[in-house]
Coordinates of C-alpha atoms in Angstrom, one line a residue:
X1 CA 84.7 56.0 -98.7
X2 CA 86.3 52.9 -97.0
X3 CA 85.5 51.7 -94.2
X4 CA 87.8 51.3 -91.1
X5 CA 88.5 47.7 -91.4
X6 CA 89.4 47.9 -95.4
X7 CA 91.7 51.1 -94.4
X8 CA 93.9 48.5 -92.1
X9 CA 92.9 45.5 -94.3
X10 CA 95.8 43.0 -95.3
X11 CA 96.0 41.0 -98.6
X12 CA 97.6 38.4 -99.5
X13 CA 97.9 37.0 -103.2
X14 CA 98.7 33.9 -104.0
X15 CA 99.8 33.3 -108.0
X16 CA 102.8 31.4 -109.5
X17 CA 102.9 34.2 -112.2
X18 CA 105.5 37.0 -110.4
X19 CA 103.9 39.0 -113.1
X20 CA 100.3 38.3 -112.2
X21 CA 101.1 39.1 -108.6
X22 CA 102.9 42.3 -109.3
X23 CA 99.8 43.4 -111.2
X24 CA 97.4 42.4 -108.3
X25 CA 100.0 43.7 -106.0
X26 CA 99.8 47.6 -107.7
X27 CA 96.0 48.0 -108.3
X28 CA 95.2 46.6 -104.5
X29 CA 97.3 49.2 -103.2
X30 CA 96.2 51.8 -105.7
X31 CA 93.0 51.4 -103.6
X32 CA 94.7 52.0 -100.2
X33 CA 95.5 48.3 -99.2
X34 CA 98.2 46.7 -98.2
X35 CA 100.0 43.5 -100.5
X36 CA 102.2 40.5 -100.0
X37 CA 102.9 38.2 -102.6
X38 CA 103.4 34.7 -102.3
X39 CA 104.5 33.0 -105.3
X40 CA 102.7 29.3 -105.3
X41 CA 100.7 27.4 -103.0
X42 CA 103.2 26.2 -100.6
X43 CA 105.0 30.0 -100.2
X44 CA 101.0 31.0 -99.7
X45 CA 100.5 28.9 -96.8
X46 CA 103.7 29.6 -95.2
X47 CA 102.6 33.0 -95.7
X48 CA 99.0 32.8 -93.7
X49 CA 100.8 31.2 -90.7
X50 CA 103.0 33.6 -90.2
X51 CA 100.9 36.7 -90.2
X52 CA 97.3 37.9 -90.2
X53 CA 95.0 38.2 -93.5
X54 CA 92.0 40.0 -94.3
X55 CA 91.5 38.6 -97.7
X56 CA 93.3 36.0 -100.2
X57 CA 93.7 36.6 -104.0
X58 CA 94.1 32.5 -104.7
X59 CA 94.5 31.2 -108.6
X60 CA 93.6 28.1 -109.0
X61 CA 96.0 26.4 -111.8
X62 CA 99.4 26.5 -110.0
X63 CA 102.2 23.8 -110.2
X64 CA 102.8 21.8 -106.9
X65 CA 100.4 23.0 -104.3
X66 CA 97.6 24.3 -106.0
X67 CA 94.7 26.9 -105.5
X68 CA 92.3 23.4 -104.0
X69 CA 95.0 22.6 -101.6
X70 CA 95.6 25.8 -100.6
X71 CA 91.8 26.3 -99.9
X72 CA 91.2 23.2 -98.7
X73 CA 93.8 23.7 -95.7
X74 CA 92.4 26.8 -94.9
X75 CA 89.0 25.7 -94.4
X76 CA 90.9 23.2 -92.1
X77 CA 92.4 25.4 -89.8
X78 CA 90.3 27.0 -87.8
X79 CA 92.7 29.9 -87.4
X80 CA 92.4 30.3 -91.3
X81 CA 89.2 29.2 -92.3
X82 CA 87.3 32.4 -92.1
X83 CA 89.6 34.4 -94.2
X84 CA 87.7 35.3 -97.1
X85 CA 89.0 34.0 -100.7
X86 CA 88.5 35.5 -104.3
X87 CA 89.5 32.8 -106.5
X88 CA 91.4 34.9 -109.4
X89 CA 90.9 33.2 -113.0
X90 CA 90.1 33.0 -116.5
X91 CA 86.6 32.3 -116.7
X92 CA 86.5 31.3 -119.9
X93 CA 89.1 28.3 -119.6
X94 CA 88.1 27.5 -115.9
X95 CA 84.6 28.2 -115.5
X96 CA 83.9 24.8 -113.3
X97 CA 87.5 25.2 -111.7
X98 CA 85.7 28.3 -110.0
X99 CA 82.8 26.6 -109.4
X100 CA 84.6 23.9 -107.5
X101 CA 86.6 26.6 -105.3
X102 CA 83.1 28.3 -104.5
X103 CA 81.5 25.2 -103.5
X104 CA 84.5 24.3 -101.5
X105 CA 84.2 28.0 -99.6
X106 CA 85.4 30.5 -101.5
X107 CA 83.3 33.9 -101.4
X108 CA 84.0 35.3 -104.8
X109 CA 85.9 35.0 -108.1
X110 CA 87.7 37.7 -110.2
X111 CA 88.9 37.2 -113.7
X112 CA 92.6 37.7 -114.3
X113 CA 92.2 40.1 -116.6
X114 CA 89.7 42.4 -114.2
X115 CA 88.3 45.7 -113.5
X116 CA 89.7 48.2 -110.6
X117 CA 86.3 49.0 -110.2
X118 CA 85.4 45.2 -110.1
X119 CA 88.6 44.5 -107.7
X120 CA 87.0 47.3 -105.6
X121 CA 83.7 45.6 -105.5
X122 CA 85.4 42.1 -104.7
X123 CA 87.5 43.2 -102.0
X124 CA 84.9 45.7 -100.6
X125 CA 82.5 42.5 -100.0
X126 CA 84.8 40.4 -98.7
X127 CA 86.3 42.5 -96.1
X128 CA 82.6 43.3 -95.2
X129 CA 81.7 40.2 -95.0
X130 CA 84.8 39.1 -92.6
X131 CA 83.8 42.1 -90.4
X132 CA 80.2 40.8 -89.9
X133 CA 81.5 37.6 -89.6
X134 CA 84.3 39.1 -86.9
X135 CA 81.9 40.7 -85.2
X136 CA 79.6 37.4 -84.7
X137 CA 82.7 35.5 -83.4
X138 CA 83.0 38.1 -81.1
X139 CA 79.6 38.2 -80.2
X140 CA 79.5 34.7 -79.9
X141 CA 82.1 34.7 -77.6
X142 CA 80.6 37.0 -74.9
X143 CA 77.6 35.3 -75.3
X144 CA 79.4 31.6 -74.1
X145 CA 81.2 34.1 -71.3
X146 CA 78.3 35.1 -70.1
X147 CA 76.5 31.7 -70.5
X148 CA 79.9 30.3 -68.4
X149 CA 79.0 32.7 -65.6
X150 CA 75.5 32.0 -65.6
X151 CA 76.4 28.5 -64.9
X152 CA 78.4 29.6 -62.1
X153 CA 76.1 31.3 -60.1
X154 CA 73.4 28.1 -61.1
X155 CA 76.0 25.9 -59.2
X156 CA 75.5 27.9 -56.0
X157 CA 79.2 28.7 -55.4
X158 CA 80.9 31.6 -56.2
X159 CA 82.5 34.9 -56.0
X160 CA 82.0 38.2 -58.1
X161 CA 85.3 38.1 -59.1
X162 CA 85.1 34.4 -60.0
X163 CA 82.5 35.3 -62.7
X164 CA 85.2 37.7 -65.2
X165 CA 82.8 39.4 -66.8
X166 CA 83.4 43.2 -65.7
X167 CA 85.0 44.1 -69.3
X168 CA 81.5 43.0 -70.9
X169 CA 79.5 45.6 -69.2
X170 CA 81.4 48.0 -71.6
X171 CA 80.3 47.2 -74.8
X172 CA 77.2 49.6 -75.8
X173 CA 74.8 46.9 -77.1
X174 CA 71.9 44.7 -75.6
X175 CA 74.4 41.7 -74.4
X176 CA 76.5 44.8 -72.4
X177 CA 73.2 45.7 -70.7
X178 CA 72.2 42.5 -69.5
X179 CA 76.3 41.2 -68.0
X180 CA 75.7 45.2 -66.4
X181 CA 72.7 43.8 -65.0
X182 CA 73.9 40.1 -64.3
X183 CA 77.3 41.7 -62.6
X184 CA 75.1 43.8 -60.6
X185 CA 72.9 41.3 -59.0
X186 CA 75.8 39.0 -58.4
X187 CA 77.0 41.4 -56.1
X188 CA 74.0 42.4 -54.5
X189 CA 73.4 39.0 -53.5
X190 CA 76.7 38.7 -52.6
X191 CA 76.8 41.8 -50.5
X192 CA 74.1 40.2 -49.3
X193 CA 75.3 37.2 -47.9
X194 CA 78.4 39.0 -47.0
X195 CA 75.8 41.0 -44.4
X196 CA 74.5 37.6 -43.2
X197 CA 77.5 36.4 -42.5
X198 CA 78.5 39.1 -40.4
X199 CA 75.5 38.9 -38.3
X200 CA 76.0 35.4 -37.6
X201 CA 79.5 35.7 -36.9
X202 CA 78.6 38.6 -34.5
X203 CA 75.9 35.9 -33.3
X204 CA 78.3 33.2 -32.8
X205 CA 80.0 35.6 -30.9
X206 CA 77.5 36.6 -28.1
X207 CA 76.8 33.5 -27.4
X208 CA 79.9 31.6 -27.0
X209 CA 80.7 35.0 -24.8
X210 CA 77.2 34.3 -23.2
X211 CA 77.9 30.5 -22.8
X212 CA 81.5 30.7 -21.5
X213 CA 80.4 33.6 -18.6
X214 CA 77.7 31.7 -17.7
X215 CA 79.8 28.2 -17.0
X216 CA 83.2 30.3 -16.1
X217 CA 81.2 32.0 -13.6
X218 CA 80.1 29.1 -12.0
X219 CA 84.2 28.3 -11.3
X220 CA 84.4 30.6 -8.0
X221 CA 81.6 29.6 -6.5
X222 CA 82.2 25.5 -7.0
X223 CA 86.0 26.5 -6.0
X224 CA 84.9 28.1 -2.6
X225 CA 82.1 25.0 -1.9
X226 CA 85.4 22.9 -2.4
X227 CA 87.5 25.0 0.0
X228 CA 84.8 25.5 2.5
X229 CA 84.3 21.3 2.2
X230 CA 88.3 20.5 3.0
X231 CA 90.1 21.0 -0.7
X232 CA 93.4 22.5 -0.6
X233 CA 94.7 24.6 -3.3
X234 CA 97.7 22.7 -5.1
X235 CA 96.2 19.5 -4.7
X236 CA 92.6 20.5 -5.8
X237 CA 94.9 22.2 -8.5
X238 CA 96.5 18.6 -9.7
X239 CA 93.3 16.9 -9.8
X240 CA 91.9 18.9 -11.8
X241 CA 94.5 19.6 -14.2
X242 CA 95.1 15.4 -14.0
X243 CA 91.5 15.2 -15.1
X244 CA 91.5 17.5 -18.1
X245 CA 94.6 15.8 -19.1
X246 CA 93.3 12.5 -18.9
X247 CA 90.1 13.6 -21.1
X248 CA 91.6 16.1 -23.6
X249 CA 94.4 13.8 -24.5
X250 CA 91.1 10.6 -24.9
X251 CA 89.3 12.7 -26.8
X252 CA 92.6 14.0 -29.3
X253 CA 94.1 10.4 -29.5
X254 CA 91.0 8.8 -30.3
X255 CA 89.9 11.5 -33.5
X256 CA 93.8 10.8 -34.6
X257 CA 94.9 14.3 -33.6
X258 CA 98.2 13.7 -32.0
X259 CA 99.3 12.5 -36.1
X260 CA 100.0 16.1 -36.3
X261 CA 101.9 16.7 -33.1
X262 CA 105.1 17.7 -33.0
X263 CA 108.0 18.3 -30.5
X264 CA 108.7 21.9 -31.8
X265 CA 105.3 22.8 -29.9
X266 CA 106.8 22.0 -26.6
X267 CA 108.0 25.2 -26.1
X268 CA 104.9 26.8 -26.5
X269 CA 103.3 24.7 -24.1
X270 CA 105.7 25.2 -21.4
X271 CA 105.5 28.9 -21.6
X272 CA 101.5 28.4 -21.6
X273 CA 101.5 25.8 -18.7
X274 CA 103.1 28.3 -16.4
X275 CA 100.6 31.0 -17.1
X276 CA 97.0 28.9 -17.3
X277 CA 97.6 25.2 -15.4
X278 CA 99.7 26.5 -12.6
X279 CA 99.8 30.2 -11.9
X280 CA 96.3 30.6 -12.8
X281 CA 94.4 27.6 -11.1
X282 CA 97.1 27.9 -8.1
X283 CA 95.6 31.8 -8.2
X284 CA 92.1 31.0 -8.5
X285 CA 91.5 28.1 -5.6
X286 CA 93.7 29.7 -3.5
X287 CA 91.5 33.2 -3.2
X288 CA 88.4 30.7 -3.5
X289 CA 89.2 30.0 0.0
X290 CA 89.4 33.6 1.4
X291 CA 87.3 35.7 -0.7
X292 CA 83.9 35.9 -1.7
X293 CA 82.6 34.1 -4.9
X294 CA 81.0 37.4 -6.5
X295 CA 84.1 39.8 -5.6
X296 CA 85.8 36.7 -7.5
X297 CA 83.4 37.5 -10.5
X298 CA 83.5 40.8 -10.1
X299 CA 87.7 41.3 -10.2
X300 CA 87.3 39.2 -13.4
X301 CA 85.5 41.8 -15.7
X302 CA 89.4 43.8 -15.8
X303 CA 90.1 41.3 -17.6
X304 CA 89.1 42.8 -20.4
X305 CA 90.7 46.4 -20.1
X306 CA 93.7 44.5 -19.5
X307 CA 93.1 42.3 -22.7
X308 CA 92.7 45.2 -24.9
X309 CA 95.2 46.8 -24.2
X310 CA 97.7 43.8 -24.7
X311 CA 96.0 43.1 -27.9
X312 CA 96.5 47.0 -29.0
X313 CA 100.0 47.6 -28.2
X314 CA 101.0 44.5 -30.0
X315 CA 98.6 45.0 -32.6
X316 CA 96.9 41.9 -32.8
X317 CA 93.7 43.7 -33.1
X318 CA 92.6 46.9 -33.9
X319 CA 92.2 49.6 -31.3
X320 CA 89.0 51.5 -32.8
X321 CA 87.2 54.1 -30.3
X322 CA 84.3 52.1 -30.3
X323 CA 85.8 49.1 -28.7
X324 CA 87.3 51.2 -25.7
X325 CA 84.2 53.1 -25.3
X326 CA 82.5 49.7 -25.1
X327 CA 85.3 48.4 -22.2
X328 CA 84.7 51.5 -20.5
X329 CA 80.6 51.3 -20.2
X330 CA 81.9 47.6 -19.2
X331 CA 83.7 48.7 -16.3
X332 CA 82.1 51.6 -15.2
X333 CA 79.0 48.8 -14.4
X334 CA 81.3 46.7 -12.9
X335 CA 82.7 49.3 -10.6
X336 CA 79.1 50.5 -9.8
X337 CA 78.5 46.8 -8.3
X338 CA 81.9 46.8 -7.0
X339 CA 81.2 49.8 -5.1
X340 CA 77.8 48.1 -4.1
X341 CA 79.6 45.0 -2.7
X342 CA 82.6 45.8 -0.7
X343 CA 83.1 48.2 2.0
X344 CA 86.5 50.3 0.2
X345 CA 86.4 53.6 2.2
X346 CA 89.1 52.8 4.6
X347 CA 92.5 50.6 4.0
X348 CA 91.4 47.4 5.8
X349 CA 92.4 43.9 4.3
X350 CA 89.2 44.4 1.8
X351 CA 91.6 46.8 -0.5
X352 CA 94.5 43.6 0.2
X353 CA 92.4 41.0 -1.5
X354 CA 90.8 43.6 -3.7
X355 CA 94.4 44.2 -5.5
X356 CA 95.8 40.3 -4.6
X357 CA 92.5 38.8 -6.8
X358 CA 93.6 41.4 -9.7
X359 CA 96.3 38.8 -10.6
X360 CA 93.6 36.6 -11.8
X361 CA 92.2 38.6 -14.7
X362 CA 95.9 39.9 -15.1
X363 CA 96.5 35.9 -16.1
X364 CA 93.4 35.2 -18.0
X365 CA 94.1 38.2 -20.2
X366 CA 97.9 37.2 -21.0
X367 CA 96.9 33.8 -21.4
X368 CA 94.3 34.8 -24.2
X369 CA 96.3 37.4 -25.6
X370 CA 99.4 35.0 -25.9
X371 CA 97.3 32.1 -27.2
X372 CA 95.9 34.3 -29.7
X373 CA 99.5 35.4 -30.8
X374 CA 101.6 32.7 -30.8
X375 CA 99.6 29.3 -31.0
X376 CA 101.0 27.9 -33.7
X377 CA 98.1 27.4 -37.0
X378 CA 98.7 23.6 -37.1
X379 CA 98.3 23.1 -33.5
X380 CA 95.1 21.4 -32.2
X381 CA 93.4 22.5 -29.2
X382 CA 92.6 19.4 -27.7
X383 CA 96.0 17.7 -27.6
X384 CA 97.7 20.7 -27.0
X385 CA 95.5 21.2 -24.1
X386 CA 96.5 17.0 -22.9
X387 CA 100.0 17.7 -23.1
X388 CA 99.7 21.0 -20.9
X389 CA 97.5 19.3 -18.2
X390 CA 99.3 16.7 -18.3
X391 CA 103.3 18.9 -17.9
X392 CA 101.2 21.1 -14.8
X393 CA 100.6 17.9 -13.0
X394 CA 103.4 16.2 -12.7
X395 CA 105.1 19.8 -11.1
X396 CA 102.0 20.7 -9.1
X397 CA 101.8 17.2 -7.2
X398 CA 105.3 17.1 -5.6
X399 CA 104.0 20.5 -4.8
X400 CA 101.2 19.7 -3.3
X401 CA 102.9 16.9 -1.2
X402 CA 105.6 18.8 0.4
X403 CA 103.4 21.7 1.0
X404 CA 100.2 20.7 2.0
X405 CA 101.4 17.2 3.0
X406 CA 99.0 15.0 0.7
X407 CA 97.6 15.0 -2.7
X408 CA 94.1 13.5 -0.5
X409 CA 91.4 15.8 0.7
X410 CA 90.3 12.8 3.1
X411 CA 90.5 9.0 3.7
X412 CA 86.9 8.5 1.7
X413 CA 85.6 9.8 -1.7
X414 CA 83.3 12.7 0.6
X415 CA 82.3 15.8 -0.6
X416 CA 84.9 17.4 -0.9
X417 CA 85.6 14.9 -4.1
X418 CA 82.5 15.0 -5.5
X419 CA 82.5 19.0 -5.3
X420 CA 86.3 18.9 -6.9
X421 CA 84.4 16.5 -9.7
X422 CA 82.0 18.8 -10.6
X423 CA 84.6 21.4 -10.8
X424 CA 87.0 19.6 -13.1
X425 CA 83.8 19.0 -15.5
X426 CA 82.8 22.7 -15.5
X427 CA 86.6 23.8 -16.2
X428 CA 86.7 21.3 -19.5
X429 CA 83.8 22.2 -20.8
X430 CA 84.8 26.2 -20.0
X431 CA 88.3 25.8 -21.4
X432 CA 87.2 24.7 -24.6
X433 CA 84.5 26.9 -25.0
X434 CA 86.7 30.0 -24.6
X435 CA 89.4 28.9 -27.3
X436 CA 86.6 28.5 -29.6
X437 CA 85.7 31.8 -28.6
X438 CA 89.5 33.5 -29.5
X439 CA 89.4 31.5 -32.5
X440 CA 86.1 33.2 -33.7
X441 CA 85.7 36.6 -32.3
X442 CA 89.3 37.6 -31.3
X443 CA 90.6 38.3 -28.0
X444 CA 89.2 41.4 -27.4
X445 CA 85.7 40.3 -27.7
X446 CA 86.6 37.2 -25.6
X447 CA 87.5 39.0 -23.1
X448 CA 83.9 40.9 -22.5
X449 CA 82.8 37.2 -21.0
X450 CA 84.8 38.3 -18.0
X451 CA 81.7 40.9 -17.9
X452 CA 79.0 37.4 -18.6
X453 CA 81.2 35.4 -16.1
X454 CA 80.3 38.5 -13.3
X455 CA 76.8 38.4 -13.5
X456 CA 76.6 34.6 -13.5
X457 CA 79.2 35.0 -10.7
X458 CA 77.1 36.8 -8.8
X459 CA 73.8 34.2 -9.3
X460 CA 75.6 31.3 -9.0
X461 CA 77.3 32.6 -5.6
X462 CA 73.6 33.8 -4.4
X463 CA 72.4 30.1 -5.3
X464 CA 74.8 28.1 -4.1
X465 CA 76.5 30.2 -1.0
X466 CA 73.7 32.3 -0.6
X467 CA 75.8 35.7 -0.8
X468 CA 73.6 39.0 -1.7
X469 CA 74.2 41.9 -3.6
X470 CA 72.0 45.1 -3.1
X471 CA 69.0 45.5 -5.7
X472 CA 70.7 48.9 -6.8
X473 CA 74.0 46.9 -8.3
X474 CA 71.4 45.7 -10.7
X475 CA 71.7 49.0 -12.7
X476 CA 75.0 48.2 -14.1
X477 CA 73.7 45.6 -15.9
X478 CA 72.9 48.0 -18.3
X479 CA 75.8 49.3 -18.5
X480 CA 77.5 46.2 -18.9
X481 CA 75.1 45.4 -21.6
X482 CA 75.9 48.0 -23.7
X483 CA 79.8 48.1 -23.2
X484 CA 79.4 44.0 -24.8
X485 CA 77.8 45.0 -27.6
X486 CA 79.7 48.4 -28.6
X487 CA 83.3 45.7 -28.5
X488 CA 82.2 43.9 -31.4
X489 CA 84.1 40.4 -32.7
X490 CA 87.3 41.2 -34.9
X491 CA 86.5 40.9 -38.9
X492 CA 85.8 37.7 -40.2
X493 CA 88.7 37.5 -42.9
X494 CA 87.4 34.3 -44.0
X495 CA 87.1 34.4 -47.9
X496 CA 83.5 34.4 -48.8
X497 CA 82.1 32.0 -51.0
X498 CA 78.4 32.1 -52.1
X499 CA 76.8 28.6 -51.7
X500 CA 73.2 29.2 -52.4
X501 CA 71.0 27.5 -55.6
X502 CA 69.1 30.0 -57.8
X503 CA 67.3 27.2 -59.3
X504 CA 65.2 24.0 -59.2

């Protein structure tokens, strides 16, 4: 019985006799093959480039191109050169004709005047022997695939998908087995780092969150010292924004960064001086003077209920039920030191304040949300920050003039100044940290600082204005604890790469 591959098998024969090759032609398809004839070298050639052979019939003694050449560019062409070839001759009258066309590749010879049975044989062999040698090539070819993605996961870079190797897994042999098993642990360790990745982004997260409460909550408490020692609001305002201006636009023109800036970001920078350089410091130094540094801190922490849901009904992040359980343990803490702190039960000027200071997180939150939103992606922090400082000032001082009649706290650098100094270094370094912080973990989860900023609010106020807060308050730390950690950062959609070595 034939096999599959001599079933399907093509032949070509190649003779100069039309006879010969009508002979040839009958008894290979008597045996179930199919024929084309080519008569002479040149027409056989022509032939094997313009369609796929399983075996050539070659004679030898041909006029023009002869059975040599036509052998001879076959084992050539790489295309061609494993096609098997019976030499067809007389043996009698070109016995070292055939031994020639052997040595020069040929796998067999069969005398013209032949044998069905012997054609059989000839043909059978040679098709077997192309599909072993098929099946090698094959083999030989997952083998260098799999050798390729071996190489990619020695240089310490990659991705599973980078390694193309999924279609191997489904042949049934040895070679199969081990790309099942190579895919397979690719992945793993890529899962794996995937998983490590997530932790440290998470990481990253709580402790830029940690880092920005800790130095934002510092800001009331400096801003009340600087009230209580003589600062007025819209010119305390100026100098500090003329400061930050002055540094951030140093530090971005000496790295090169304002190559990249361009007038089309003005109009996002007017829109975001109005909300952060004047409406929000104006806001902040301005209650500084009349309210306590911890109910300061302690407004703050709605910032983040206010943040999330910005962020969810304009879908910039997801609104899981998770995240607003977490803002909810968040604020339930809060309120229980809220509750602690201020004296609420009647409608004295503690509820005015109470609901005046709410402005404040109401601006941080819109701030972050629109940053988040609409910054555009080629836009650098620090300049854009510069520029912004720089716009707030020159509006603010005219202000500050005709309102509060100078821009100067007093006729010496006191300490007043040195307390507005301080402040203007604890606002940079706080400003920048927080971006970073929207950048990494998403608004949302920058936004549960406001619940960092109120405990640090509350210890900086006892340590540097020696305000209290009942020893009971201290339970919502729990609470406030848990709430940061149930609003986890927003995916990292960074594409993963693997950048590990797996050998020495």
């Amino acid at each position: 019985m034939s096999t599959p591959i001599e079933n399907s098998a093509n032949v070509l024969i190649v003779d100069d006799s039309l006879i010969s090759c009508k002979k040839l032609r009958s008894a290979v398809r008597r045996l179930g093959y199919d024929a084309d004839l080519a008569e002479g070298g040149a027409e056989g050639l022509e032939a094997l480039a313009a369609k796929d052979y399983d075996v050539v019939l070659l004679d030898i003694v041909m006029p023009g191109v002869d059975g040599f050449d036509v052998l001879r560019a076959m084992k050539d062409d790489p295309q061609l050169r494993d096609i098997p070839v019976v030499v067809v001759s007389s043996l009698e009258e070109e016995r070292d004709s055939v031994v020639q066309a052997i040595e020069m590749g040929a796998e067999d010879f069969l005398p013209k005047d032949f044998d069905p049975v012997l054609l059989r044989a000839r043909l059978t062999a040679s098709l077997t022997k192309k599909e072993f040698r098929d099946q090698e090539k094959e083999y030989l070819v997952r083998v260098e695939r799999l050798t390729a993605a071996a190489e990619i996961v020695e240089t310490g870079q990659f991705k599973p998908e980078s390694l193309q190797i999924d279609d191997l897994r489904e042949h049934k042999d040895a070679l199969g087995q081990l790309a099942a098993v190579f895919t397979g642990m690719a992945g793993e360790i890529y899962q794996r780092e995937l998983r490590l990745r997530k932790m440290i982004h998470a990481l990253q997260g709580i402790i830029l969150v940690i880092t920005v409460g800790i130095s934002w909550g510092s800001t009331p408490a400096i801003s009340r010292l600087a009230a209580n020692a003589g600062a007025t609001p819209l010119a305390l305002a100026t100098w500090v924004n003329l400061f930050l201006a002055a540094s951030y636009i140093s530090i971005a023109a000496a790295r090169g960064q304002f190559k990249t800036f361009k007038l089309k970001y003005i109009g996002f920078l007017a829109i975001w001086t109005v909300i952060a350089a004047i409406l929000q410091r104006v806001v902040l130094l301005f209650l500084a003077g009349q309210i306590e540094a911890t109910l300061l801190a302690l407004v703050a922490t709605f910032q983040g209920f206010i943040v999330f849901v910005f962020a969810s009904v304009t879908r910039l992040e997801k609104a899981t039920p998770q995240r607003l359980i977490g803002l909810t343990f968040g604020l339930v803490g809060v309120f229980v030191v809220l509750f602690d702190k201020l004296d609420l039960s009647g409608a004295g000027s503690g509820w005015w304040w109470l609901v005046l200071s709410l402005s404040l997180p109401t601006l941080y939150a819109i701030e972050w949300v629109f940053v988040a939103a609409k910054k555009p992606a080629d836009l650098d922090f620090l300049p854009a920050i510069g520029v912004m400082m720089l716009m707030s000032s020159f509006i603010l001082a005219p202000s500050a003039i005709l309102v509060e009649g100078s821009l100067f706290f007093s006729d010496t650098f006191g300490r007043a100044e040195w307390i507005s100094l301080i402040l203007c270094v604890v606002i940079a370094f706080t400003m920048i940290t927080s971006f970073k912080l929207v950048d990494l973990a998403g608004p949302v989860f920058a936004s549960q600082s406001a619940y960092a900023m109120t405990m640090a609010g509350i210890g900086w106020g006892m340590l540097l204005l020696g305000e209290t807060l009942s020893s009971t308050a201290w339970i919502a730390v729990a609470l406030i604890v848990v709430g940061l950690l149930l609003v986890s950062p927003k995916p990292d959609n960074t594409e993963i790469v693997i950048k590990r070595s797996f050998t020495k």
